[in-house]
Short mmCIF file of C-alpha atoms in Angstrom, two decimals:
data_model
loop_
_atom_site.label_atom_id
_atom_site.label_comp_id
_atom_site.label_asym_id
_atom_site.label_seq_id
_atom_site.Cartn_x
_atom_site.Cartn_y
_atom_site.Cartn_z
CA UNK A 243 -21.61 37.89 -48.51
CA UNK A 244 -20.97 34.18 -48.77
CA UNK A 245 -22.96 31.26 -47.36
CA UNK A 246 -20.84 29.70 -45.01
CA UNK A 247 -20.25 29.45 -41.75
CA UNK A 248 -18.11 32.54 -40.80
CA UNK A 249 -14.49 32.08 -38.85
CA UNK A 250 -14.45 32.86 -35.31
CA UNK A 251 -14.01 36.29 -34.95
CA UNK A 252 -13.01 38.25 -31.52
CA UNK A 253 -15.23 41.40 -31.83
CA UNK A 254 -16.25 43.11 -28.61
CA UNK A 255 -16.54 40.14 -25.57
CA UNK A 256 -14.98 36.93 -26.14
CA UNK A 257 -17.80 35.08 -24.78
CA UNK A 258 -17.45 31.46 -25.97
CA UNK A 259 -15.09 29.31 -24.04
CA UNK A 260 -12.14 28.36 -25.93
CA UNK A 261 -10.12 24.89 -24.13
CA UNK A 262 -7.21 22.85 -25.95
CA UNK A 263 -8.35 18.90 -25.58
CA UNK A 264 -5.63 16.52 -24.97
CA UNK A 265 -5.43 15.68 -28.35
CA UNK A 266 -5.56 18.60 -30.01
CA UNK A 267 -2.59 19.85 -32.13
CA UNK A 268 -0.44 22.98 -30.11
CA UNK A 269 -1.02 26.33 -31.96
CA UNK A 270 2.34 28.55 -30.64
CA UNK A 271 2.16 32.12 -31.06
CA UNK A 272 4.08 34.85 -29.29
CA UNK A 273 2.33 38.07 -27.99
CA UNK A 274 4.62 41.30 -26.33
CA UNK A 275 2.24 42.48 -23.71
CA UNK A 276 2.90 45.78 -22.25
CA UNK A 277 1.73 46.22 -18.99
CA UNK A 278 0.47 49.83 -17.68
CA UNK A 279 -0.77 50.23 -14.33
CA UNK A 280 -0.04 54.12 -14.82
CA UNK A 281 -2.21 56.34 -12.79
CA UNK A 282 -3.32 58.13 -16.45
CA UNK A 283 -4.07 54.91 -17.67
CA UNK A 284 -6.43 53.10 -14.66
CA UNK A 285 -8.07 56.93 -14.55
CA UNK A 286 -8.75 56.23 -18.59
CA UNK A 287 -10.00 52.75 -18.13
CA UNK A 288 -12.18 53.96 -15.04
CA UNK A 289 -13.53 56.73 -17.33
CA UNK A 290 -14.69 54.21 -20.18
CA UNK A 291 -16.05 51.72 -17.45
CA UNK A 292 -18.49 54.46 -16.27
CA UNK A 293 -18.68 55.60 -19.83
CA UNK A 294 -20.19 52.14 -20.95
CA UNK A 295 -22.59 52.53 -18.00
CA UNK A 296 -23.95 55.50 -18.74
CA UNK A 297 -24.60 54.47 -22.67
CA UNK A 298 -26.32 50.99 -21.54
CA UNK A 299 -28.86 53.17 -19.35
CA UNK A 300 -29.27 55.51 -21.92
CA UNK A 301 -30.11 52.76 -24.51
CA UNK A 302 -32.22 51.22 -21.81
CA UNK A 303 -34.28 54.21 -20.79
CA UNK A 304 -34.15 56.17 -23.99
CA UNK A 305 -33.95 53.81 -26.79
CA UNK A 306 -32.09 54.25 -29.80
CA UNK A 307 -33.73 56.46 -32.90
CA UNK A 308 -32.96 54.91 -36.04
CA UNK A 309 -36.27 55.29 -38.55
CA UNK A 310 -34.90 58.62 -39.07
CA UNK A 311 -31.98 58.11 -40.28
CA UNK A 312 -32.88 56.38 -43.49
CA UNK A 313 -30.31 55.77 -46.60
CA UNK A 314 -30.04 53.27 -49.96
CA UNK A 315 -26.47 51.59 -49.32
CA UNK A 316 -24.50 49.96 -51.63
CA UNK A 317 -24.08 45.92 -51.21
CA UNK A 318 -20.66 46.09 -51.41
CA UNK A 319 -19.22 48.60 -48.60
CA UNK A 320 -22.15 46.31 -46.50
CA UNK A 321 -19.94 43.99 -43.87
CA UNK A 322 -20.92 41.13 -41.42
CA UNK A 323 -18.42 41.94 -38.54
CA UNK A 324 -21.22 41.18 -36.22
CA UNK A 325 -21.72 37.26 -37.84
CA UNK A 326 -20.52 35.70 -34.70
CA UNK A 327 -22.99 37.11 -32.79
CA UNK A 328 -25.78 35.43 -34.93
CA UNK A 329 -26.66 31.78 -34.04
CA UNK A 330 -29.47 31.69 -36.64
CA UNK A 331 -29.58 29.22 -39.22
CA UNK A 332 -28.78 30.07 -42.70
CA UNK A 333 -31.85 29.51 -45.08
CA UNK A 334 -31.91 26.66 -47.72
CA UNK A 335 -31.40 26.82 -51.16
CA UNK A 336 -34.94 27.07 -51.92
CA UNK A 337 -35.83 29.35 -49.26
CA UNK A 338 -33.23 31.69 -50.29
CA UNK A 339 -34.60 31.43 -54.03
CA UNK A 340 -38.11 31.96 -52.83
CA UNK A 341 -37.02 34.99 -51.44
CA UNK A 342 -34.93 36.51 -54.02
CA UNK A 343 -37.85 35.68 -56.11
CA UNK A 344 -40.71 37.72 -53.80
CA UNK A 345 -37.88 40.95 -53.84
CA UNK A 346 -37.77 40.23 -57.91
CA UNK A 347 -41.31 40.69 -57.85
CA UNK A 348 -42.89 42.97 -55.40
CA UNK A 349 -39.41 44.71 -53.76
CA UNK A 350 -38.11 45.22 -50.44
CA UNK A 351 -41.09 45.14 -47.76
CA UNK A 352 -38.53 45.14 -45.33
CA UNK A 353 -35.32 47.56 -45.05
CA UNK A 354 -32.61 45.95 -43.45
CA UNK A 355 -30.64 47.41 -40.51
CA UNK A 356 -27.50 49.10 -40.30
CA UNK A 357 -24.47 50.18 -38.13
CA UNK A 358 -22.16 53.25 -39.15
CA UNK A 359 -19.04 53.70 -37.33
CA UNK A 360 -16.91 56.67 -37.55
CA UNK A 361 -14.67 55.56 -40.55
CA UNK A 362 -17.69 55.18 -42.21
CA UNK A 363 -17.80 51.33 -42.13
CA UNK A 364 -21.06 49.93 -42.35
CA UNK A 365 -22.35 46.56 -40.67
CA UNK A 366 -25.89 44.41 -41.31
CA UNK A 367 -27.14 43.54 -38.06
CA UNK A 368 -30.60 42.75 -38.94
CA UNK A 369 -31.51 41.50 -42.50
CA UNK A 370 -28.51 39.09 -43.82
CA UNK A 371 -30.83 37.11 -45.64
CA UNK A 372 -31.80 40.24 -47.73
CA UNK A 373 -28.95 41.21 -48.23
CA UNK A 374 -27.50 37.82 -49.51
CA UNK A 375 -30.59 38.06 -52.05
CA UNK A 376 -29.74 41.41 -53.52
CA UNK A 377 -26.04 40.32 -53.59
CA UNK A 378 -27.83 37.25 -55.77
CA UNK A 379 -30.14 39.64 -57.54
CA UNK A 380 -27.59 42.00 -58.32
CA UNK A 381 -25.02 39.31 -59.73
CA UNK A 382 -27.54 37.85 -61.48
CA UNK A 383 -29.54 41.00 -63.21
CA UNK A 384 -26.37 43.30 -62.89
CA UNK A 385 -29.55 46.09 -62.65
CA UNK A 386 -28.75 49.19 -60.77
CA UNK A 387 -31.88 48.95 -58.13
CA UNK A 388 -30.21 45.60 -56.97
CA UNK A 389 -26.96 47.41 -56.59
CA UNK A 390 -28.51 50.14 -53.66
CA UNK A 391 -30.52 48.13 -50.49
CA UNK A 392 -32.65 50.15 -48.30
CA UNK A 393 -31.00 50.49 -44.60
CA UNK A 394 -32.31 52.22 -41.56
CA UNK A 395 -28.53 53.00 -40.24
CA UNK A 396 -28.01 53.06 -36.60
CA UNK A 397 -24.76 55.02 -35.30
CA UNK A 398 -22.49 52.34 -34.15
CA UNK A 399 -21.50 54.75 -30.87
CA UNK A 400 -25.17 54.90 -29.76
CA UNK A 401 -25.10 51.52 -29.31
CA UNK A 402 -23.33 48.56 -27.48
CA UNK A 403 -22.68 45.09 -27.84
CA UNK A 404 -26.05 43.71 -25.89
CA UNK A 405 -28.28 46.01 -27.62
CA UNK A 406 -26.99 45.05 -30.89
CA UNK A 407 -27.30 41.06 -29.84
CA UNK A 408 -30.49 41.39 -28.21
CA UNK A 409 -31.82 42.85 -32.03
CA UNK A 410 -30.75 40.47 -33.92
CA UNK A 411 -32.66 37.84 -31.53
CA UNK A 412 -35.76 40.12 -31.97
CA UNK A 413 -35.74 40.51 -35.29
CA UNK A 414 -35.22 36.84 -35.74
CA UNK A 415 -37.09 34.40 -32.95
CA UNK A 416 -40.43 34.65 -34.52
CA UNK A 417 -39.77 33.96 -37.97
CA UNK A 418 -36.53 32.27 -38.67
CA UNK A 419 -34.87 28.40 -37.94
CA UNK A 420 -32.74 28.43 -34.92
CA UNK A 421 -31.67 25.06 -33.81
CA UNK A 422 -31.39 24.32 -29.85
CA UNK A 423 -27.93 24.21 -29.59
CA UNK A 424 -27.67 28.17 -30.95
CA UNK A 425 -30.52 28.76 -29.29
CA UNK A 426 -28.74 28.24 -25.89
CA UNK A 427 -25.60 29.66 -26.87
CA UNK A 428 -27.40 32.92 -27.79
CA UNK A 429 -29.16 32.66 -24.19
CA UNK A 430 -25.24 31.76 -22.23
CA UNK A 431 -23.94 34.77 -24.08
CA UNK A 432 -26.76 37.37 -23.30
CA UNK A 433 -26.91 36.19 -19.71
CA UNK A 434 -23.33 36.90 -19.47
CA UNK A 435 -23.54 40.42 -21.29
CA UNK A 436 -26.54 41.02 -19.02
CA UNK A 437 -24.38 40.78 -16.06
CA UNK A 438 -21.55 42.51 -16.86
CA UNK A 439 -24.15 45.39 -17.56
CA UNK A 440 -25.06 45.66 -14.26
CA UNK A 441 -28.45 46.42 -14.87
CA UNK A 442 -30.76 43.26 -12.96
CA UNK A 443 -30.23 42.53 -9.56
CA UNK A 444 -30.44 38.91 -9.53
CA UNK A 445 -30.76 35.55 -11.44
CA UNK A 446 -34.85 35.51 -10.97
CA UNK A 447 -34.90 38.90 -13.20
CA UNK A 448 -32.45 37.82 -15.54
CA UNK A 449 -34.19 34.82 -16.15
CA UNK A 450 -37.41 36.86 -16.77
CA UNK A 451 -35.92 39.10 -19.10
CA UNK A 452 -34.16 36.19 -21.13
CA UNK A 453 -37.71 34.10 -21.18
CA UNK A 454 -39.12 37.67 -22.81
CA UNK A 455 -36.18 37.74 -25.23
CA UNK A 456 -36.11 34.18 -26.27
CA UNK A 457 -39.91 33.77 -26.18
CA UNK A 458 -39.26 30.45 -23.72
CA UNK A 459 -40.82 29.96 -20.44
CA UNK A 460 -38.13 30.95 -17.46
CA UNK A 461 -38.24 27.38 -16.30
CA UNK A 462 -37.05 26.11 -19.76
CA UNK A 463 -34.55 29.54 -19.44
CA UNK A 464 -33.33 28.44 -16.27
CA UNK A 465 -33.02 24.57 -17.98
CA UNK A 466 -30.88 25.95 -20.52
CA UNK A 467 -28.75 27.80 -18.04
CA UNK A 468 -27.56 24.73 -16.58
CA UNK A 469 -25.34 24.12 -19.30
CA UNK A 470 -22.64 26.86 -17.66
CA UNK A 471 -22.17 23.85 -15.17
CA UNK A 472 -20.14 22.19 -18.01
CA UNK A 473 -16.31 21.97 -17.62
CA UNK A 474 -14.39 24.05 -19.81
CA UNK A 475 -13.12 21.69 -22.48
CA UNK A 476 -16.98 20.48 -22.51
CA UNK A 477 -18.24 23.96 -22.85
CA UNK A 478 -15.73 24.30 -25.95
CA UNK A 479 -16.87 21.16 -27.49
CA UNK A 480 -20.60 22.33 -27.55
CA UNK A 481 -20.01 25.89 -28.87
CA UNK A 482 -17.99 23.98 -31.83
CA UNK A 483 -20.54 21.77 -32.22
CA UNK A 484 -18.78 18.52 -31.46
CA UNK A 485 -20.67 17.95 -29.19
CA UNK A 486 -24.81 18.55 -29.15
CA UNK A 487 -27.22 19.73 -26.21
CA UNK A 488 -27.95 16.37 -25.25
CA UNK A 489 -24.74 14.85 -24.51
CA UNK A 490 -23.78 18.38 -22.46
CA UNK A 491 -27.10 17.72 -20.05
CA UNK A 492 -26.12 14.28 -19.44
CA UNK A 493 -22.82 15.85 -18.71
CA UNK A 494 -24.25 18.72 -16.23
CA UNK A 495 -25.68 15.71 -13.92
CA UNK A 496 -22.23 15.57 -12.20
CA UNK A 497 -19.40 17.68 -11.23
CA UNK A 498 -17.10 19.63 -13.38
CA UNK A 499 -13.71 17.41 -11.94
CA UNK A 500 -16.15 14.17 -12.90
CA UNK A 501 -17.22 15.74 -16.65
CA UNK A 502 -13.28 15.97 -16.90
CA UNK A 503 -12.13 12.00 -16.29
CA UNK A 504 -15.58 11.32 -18.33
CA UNK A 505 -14.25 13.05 -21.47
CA UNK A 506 -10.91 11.94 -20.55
CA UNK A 507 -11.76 8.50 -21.23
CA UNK A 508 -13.52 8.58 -23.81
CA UNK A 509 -12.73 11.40 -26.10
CA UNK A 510 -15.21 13.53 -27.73
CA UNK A 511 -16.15 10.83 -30.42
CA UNK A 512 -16.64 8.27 -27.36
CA UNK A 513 -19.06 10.38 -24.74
CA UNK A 514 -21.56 10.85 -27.83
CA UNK A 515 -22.73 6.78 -26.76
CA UNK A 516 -25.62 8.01 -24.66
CA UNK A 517 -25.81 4.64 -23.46
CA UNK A 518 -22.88 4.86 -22.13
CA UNK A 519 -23.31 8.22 -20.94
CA UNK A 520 -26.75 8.09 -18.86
CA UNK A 521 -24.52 5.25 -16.53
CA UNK A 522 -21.99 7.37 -16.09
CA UNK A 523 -23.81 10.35 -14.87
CA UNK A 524 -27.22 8.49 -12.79
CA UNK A 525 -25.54 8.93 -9.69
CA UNK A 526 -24.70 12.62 -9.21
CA UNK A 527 -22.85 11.59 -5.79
CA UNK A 528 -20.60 9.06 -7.05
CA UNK A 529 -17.13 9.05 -5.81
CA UNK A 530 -13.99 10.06 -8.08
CA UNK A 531 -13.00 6.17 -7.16
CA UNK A 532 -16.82 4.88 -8.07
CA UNK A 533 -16.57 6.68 -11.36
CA UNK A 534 -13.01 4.81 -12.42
CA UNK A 535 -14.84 1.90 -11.76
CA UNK A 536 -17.50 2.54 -13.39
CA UNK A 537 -15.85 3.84 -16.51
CA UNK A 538 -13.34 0.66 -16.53
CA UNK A 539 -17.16 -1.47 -16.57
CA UNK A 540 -18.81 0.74 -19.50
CA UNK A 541 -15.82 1.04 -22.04
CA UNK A 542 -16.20 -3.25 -22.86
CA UNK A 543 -20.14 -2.13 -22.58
CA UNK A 544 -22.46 -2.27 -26.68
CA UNK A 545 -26.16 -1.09 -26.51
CA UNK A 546 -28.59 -3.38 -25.21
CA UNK A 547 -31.12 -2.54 -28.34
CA UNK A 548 -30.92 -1.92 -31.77
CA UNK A 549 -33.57 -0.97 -34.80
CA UNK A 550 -33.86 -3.09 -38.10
CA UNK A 551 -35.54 -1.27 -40.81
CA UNK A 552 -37.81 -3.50 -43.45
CA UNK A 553 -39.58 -2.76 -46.43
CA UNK A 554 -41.29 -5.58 -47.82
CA UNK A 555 -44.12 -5.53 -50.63
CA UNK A 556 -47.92 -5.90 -50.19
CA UNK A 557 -47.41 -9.49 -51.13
CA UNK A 558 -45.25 -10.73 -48.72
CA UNK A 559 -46.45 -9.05 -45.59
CA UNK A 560 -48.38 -11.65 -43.95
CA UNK A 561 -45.67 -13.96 -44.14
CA UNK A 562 -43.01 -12.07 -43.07
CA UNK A 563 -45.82 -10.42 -40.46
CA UNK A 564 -46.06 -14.84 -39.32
CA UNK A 565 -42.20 -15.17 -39.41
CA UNK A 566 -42.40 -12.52 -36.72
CA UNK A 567 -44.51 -13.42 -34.43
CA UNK A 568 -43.06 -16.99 -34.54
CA UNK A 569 -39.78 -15.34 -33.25
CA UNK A 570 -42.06 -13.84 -30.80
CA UNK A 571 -42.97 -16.35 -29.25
CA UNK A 572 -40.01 -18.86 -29.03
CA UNK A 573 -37.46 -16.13 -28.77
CA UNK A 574 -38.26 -13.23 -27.45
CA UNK A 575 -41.15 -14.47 -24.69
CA UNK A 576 -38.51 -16.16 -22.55
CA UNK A 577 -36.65 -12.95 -22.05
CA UNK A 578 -39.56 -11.30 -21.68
CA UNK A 579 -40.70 -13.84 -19.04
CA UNK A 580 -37.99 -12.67 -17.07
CA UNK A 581 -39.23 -8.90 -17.34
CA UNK A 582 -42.88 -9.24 -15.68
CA UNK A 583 -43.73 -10.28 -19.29
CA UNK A 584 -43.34 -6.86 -20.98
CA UNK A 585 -42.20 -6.97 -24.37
CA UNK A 586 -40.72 -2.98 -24.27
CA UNK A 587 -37.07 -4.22 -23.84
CA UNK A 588 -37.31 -7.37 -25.76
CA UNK A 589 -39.14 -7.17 -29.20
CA UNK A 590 -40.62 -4.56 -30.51
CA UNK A 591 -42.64 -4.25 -33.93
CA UNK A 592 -43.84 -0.76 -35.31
CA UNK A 593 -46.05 -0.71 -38.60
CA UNK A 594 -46.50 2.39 -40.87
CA UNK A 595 -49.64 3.20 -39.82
CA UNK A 596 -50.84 5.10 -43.15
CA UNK A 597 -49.61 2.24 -45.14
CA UNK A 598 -51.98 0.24 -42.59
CA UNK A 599 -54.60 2.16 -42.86
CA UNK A 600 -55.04 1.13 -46.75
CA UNK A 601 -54.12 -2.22 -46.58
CA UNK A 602 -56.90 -2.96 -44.29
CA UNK A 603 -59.60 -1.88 -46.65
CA UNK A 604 -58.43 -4.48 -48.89
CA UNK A 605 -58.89 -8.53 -47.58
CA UNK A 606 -56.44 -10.65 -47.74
CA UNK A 607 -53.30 -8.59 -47.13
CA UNK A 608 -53.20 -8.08 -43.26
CA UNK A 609 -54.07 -11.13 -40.95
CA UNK A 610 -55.14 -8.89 -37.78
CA UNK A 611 -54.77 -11.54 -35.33
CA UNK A 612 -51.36 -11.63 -36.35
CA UNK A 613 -50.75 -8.27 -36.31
CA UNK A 614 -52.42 -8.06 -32.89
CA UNK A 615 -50.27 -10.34 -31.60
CA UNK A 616 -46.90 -8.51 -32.66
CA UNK A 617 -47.96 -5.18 -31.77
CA UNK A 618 -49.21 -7.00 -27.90
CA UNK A 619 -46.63 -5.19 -25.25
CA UNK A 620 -46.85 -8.08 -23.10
CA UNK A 621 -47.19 -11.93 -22.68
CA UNK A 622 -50.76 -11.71 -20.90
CA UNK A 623 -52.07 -9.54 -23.99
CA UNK A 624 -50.76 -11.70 -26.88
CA UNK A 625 -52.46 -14.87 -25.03
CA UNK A 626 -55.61 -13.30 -24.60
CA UNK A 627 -55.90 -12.33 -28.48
CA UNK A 628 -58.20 -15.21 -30.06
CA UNK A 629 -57.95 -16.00 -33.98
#
């Protein structure tokens, strides 16, 4: 097993959108497709339909029995066909070495957990992590016991594709990193499975089951769900991660045809200005018309604020601290005056408050009038503070 991010692999549902942008570069291929709409053949499909039913209630009602069925397997006939299914983050390099180390010295705690198919193919669905370490271990030491991992093996054709999903999430939420953007991929592809298993009635129980799941609260589930409002070649740009969870719920604030001209105009690169962005989408009514305008108006558009960083030594603080508050107040008050006198979109300072917290046990460093002054969030404040 390698540490990478694996290639996009059809196994089971296809369940992440796939759209060609404009820009993209044409991939041709050529498929024969033979069509049979024999009576044999819609009997056999029919047959496996109500065949997948009956396994998902089974699983659901009877639960699979694995502990049983407990084997030492060796690393290499292990395989990670089900790694597209896994949004969880890979660990670091030093949390994979702490681990390798706590197997080095105390062993396994933890078997990992198995599929076996009929050709006798196995698959890690829970436990990639350990497995990567004895892989590690094994290359490293080259000693036998590193060569064997313990598995609990599940047959693959007592299960299905949502139980095997919803185990991996399980085994995982509590105890390993999962960014937001996976997190709501894993929740969009388990609502979907959920569905086309037939098994909750409506969107209120699927939400409850997914907030159990995910360990979220259903309103944050139902949040999350809103990102299946994006238009298709959005959708595909999130699941890549071109684009992140932000810029898609700016995007879900108007309609699909409107998310379309958005990203039309400004290319994936160009919608990631959220300055731009929150414009665009305020007005969820807008017009198709509105929007053009609108778009022509924000293209020529740069942010309205920006942050300096400074680091300056103990020495110099007060006077840069002075130079500051002189721009204050013959620069940035007249704006401000403008603004009710509120400083917030003007001029804004921001100390290190640690850093603060030893320089004013020492005199001399910090003038705090000064430093009152620049940290004032409006005109009326500053004037009141008194050296």
């Amino acid at each position: 097993m390698k540490k990478e991010k694996p290639e996009r692999i059809i196994l089971g549902e296809d369940l992440r959108p796939n759209y060609r942008l404009k820009n993209d570069p044409i991939k041709i291929t050529e498929v024969e497709i033979k069509l049979d709409h024999s009576p044999e053949t819609l009997r056999r499909r029919a047959e496996e339909e109500r065949d997948a039913l009956i396994k998902r209630a089974k699983i659901i009602n009877e639960k699979p029995e694995f502990y049983g069925n407990f084997q030492k397997v060796d690393i290499d006939i292990i395989n990670d066909d089900f790694s597209p299914w896994n949004l969880f983050e890979w660990p670091t390099d030093m949390e994979a070495m702490d681990l390798a180390r706590s197997i080095d010295t105390v062993g396994l705690i933890n078997p990992i957990y198995v599929t076996l198919d009929k050709t006798g193919r196995y698959n890690v669905i829970v436990g990639r992590c350990r497995l990567l370490a004895f892989c590690d271990l094994w290359k490293a030491t080259s000693l036998e016991k590193y060569r064997f991992i313990p598995c609990y093996v599940i047959p693959y054709e007592d299960v299905d594709e949502l139980y095997i999903r919803s185990i991996m999430i399980e085994s995982n939420i509590c105890f390993r990193k999962i960014s937001k953007g996976n997190m709501i991929k894993a929740l969009l592809e388990n609502h979907t499975l959920m569905k086309l298993g037939k098994q909750f009635r409506n969107e209120s129980n699927l939400g409850t089951e997914l907030s159990k799941l995910f360990q979220i609260s259903e309103s944050t589930v139902f949040n999350f769900l809103k990102v299946r409002s994006l238009c298709n070649p959005a959708q595909t740009l999130l699941y890549d991660d071109e684009i992140n969870i932000q810029v898609a719920t700016y995007l879900t604030k108007v309609s699909k045809e409107k998310q379309e001209m958005i990203l039309e105009a400004f290319g994936k690169e160009g919608i990631k200005a959220i300055f731009k962005l929150k414009l665009l989408t305020k007005d969820e009514n807008i017009t198709i018309e509105q929007l053009q305008k609108e778009i022509n108006r924000v293209k020529s558009l740069v942010p309205e604020k920006t942050k300096i960083t400074i680091e300056v030594s103990k020495k110099h603080l007060n006077p840069l601290m002075q130079h500051l508050l002189d721009f204050k107040r013959n620069k940035a008050t007249e704006q401000a005056g403008r603004m009710q006198g509120k400083f917030k979109d003007v001029f804004n300072v921001r100390f290190n408050e640690k850093d603060l917290g030893y320089y004013r046990g020492i005199k001399g460093i910090i003038d705090e009038t000064v430093l009152k002054k620049l940290l004032s969030k409006n005109m009326m404040d500053m004037s009141k503070i008194k050296a």
